[in-house]
């Protein structure tokens, strides 16, 4: 259950990051509200997952899901560059997340 909560927390990090971009500096109400609610929910689930997962594992996976998710959202929806070095960096982050999960048990 901790891994599921952590995964959802990471996905919510992607949601609030995208909403923050769309809020245009917190000048748009709906995206600003989504950002705040998403942040609170993401932090709450991260906190709950840390009851049973090591700090380093939980935080690394949470930020990694957020980083890779934001990277993909940027490419797919915002026109960010998908250059080979950026894709390689994303693959390295993803391989690090997989290794972190495999080395943590559970």
PDB file of C-alpha atoms in Angstrom:
ATOM      1  CA  UNK A   1       0.000   0.000   0.000  1.00  0.00           C
ATOM      2  CA  UNK A   2       2.920   2.354   0.715  1.00  0.00           C
ATOM      3  CA  UNK A   3       4.229   1.997  -2.826  1.00  0.00           C
ATOM      4  CA  UNK A   4       0.780   2.733  -4.263  1.00  0.00           C
ATOM      5  CA  UNK A   5       0.458   5.870  -2.111  1.00  0.00           C
ATOM      6  CA  UNK A   6       3.950   6.935  -3.143  1.00  0.00           C
ATOM      7  CA  UNK A   7       3.177   6.418  -6.827  1.00  0.00           C
ATOM      8  CA  UNK A   8      -0.014   8.455  -6.579  1.00  0.00           C
ATOM      9  CA  UNK A   9       1.883  11.156  -4.665  1.00  0.00           C
ATOM     10  CA  UNK A  10       4.432  11.308  -7.492  1.00  0.00           C
ATOM     11  CA  UNK A  11       1.711  11.537 -10.133  1.00  0.00           C
ATOM     12  CA  UNK A  12       0.052  14.321  -8.177  1.00  0.00           C
ATOM     13  CA  UNK A  13       3.385  16.123  -8.219  1.00  0.00           C
ATOM     14  CA  UNK A  14       3.182  16.102 -12.011  1.00  0.00           C
ATOM     15  CA  UNK A  15      -0.381  17.440 -11.847  1.00  0.00           C
ATOM     16  CA  UNK A  16       0.487  20.326  -9.552  1.00  0.00           C
ATOM     17  CA  UNK A  17       3.637  21.206 -11.492  1.00  0.00           C
ATOM     18  CA  UNK A  18       1.670  21.395 -14.743  1.00  0.00           C
ATOM     19  CA  UNK A  19      -1.116  23.364 -13.047  1.00  0.00           C
ATOM     20  CA  UNK A  20       1.462  25.774 -11.617  1.00  0.00           C
ATOM     21  CA  UNK A  21       2.819  26.385 -15.128  1.00  0.00           C
ATOM     22  CA  UNK A  22      -0.724  26.966 -16.365  1.00  0.00           C
ATOM     23  CA  UNK A  23      -1.496  29.333 -13.466  1.00  0.00           C
ATOM     24  CA  UNK A  24       0.810  31.926 -15.057  1.00  0.00           C
ATOM     25  CA  UNK A  25       2.372  32.961 -11.772  1.00  0.00           C
ATOM     26  CA  UNK A  26      -0.775  32.266  -9.725  1.00  0.00           C
ATOM     27  CA  UNK A  27      -2.771  34.804 -11.752  1.00  0.00           C
ATOM     28  CA  UNK A  28      -5.352  32.251 -12.947  1.00  0.00           C
ATOM     29  CA  UNK A  29      -7.721  30.937 -10.274  1.00  0.00           C
ATOM     30  CA  UNK A  30      -8.508  27.371 -11.416  1.00  0.00           C
ATOM     31  CA  UNK A  31      -4.933  26.281 -12.171  1.00  0.00           C
ATOM     32  CA  UNK A  32      -3.777  27.981  -8.943  1.00  0.00           C
ATOM     33  CA  UNK A  33      -6.378  26.043  -6.929  1.00  0.00           C
ATOM     34  CA  UNK A  34      -5.399  22.774  -8.625  1.00  0.00           C
ATOM     35  CA  UNK A  35      -1.764  23.519  -7.766  1.00  0.00           C
ATOM     36  CA  UNK A  36      -2.490  24.061  -4.072  1.00  0.00           C
ATOM     37  CA  UNK A  37      -4.825  21.077  -3.697  1.00  0.00           C
ATOM     38  CA  UNK A  38      -2.447  18.862  -5.678  1.00  0.00           C
ATOM     39  CA  UNK A  39       0.497  19.905  -3.510  1.00  0.00           C
ATOM     40  CA  UNK A  40      -1.346  19.191  -0.279  1.00  0.00           C
ATOM     41  CA  UNK A  41      -2.547  15.787  -1.500  1.00  0.00           C
ATOM     42  CA  UNK A  42       0.887  14.885  -2.874  1.00  0.00           C
ATOM     43  CA  UNK A  43       2.667  15.823   0.363  1.00  0.00           C
ATOM     44  CA  UNK A  44       0.061  14.003   2.455  1.00  0.00           C
ATOM     45  CA  UNK A  45       0.463  10.770   0.485  1.00  0.00           C
ATOM     46  CA  UNK A  46       4.253  11.107   0.540  1.00  0.00           C
ATOM     47  CA  UNK A  47       4.097  11.513   4.307  1.00  0.00           C
ATOM     48  CA  UNK A  48       1.890   8.447   4.716  1.00  0.00           C
ATOM     49  CA  UNK A  49       4.150   6.331   2.506  1.00  0.00           C
ATOM     50  CA  UNK A  50       7.136   7.331   4.653  1.00  0.00           C
ATOM     51  CA  UNK A  51       5.605   5.493   7.596  1.00  0.00           C
ATOM     52  CA  UNK A  52       6.737   2.249   5.976  1.00  0.00           C
ATOM     53  CA  UNK A  53       9.392   3.225   3.421  1.00  0.00           C
ATOM     54  CA  UNK A  54      12.875   4.586   4.055  1.00  0.00           C
ATOM     55  CA  UNK A  55      13.191   8.366   3.718  1.00  0.00           C
ATOM     56  CA  UNK A  56      15.768   8.219   0.941  1.00  0.00           C
ATOM     57  CA  UNK A  57      13.765   5.732  -1.084  1.00  0.00           C
ATOM     58  CA  UNK A  58      10.427   7.507  -0.699  1.00  0.00           C
ATOM     59  CA  UNK A  59      11.766  10.975  -1.439  1.00  0.00           C
ATOM     60  CA  UNK A  60      13.896   9.823  -4.374  1.00  0.00           C
ATOM     61  CA  UNK A  61      11.029   7.936  -5.996  1.00  0.00           C
ATOM     62  CA  UNK A  62       8.572  10.810  -5.376  1.00  0.00           C
ATOM     63  CA  UNK A  63      10.826  13.419  -6.942  1.00  0.00           C
ATOM     64  CA  UNK A  64      11.811  11.035  -9.736  1.00  0.00           C
ATOM     65  CA  UNK A  65       8.212  10.342 -10.734  1.00  0.00           C
ATOM     66  CA  UNK A  66       7.596  14.082 -10.653  1.00  0.00           C
ATOM     67  CA  UNK A  67      10.689  14.855 -12.719  1.00  0.00           C
ATOM     68  CA  UNK A  68      10.026  12.238 -15.388  1.00  0.00           C
ATOM     69  CA  UNK A  69       6.312  13.031 -15.464  1.00  0.00           C
ATOM     70  CA  UNK A  70       6.956  16.763 -15.833  1.00  0.00           C
ATOM     71  CA  UNK A  71       9.527  16.018 -18.531  1.00  0.00           C
ATOM     72  CA  UNK A  72       6.972  13.979 -20.490  1.00  0.00           C
ATOM     73  CA  UNK A  73       4.154  16.512 -19.992  1.00  0.00           C
ATOM     74  CA  UNK A  74       6.493  19.258 -21.188  1.00  0.00           C
ATOM     75  CA  UNK A  75       7.307  17.353 -24.359  1.00  0.00           C
ATOM     76  CA  UNK A  76       3.796  16.079 -25.068  1.00  0.00           C
ATOM     77  CA  UNK A  77       1.753  19.165 -24.194  1.00  0.00           C
ATOM     78  CA  UNK A  78       4.015  22.203 -23.961  1.00  0.00           C
ATOM     79  CA  UNK A  79       6.373  21.796 -26.889  1.00  0.00           C
ATOM     80  CA  UNK A  80       9.526  21.236 -24.832  1.00  0.00           C
ATOM     81  CA  UNK A  81      12.503  19.842 -26.722  1.00  0.00           C
ATOM     82  CA  UNK A  82      12.959  16.072 -26.930  1.00  0.00           C
ATOM     83  CA  UNK A  83      16.665  16.109 -27.737  1.00  0.00           C
ATOM     84  CA  UNK A  84      18.761  12.963 -27.399  1.00  0.00           C
ATOM     85  CA  UNK A  85      20.684  14.264 -24.349  1.00  0.00           C
ATOM     86  CA  UNK A  86      17.429  15.127 -22.529  1.00  0.00           C
ATOM     87  CA  UNK A  87      15.958  11.716 -23.359  1.00  0.00           C
ATOM     88  CA  UNK A  88      19.150  10.001 -22.159  1.00  0.00           C
ATOM     89  CA  UNK A  89      18.986  11.973 -18.910  1.00  0.00           C
ATOM     90  CA  UNK A  90      15.357  10.901 -18.422  1.00  0.00           C
ATOM     91  CA  UNK A  91      16.282   7.264 -19.057  1.00  0.00           C
ATOM     92  CA  UNK A  92      19.075   7.495 -16.490  1.00  0.00           C
ATOM     93  CA  UNK A  93      16.673   8.930 -13.916  1.00  0.00           C
ATOM     94  CA  UNK A  94      14.169   6.171 -14.680  1.00  0.00           C
ATOM     95  CA  UNK A  95      16.828   3.456 -14.341  1.00  0.00           C
ATOM     96  CA  UNK A  96      17.834   4.971 -10.999  1.00  0.00           C
ATOM     97  CA  UNK A  97      14.225   4.810  -9.807  1.00  0.00           C
ATOM     98  CA  UNK A  98      13.922   1.175 -10.831  1.00  0.00           C
ATOM     99  CA  UNK A  99      17.172   0.333  -9.050  1.00  0.00           C
ATOM    100  CA  UNK A 100      16.004   2.220  -5.931  1.00  0.00           C
ATOM    101  CA  UNK A 101      12.753   0.217  -5.913  1.00  0.00           C
ATOM    102  CA  UNK A 102      14.529  -3.110  -6.469  1.00  0.00           C
ATOM    103  CA  UNK A 103      17.076  -2.433  -3.741  1.00  0.00           C
ATOM    104  CA  UNK A 104      14.461  -1.359  -1.185  1.00  0.00           C
ATOM    105  CA  UNK A 105      12.489  -4.585  -1.012  1.00  0.00           C
ATOM    106  CA  UNK A 106       8.726  -4.672  -0.647  1.00  0.00           C
TER     107      UNK A 106
END
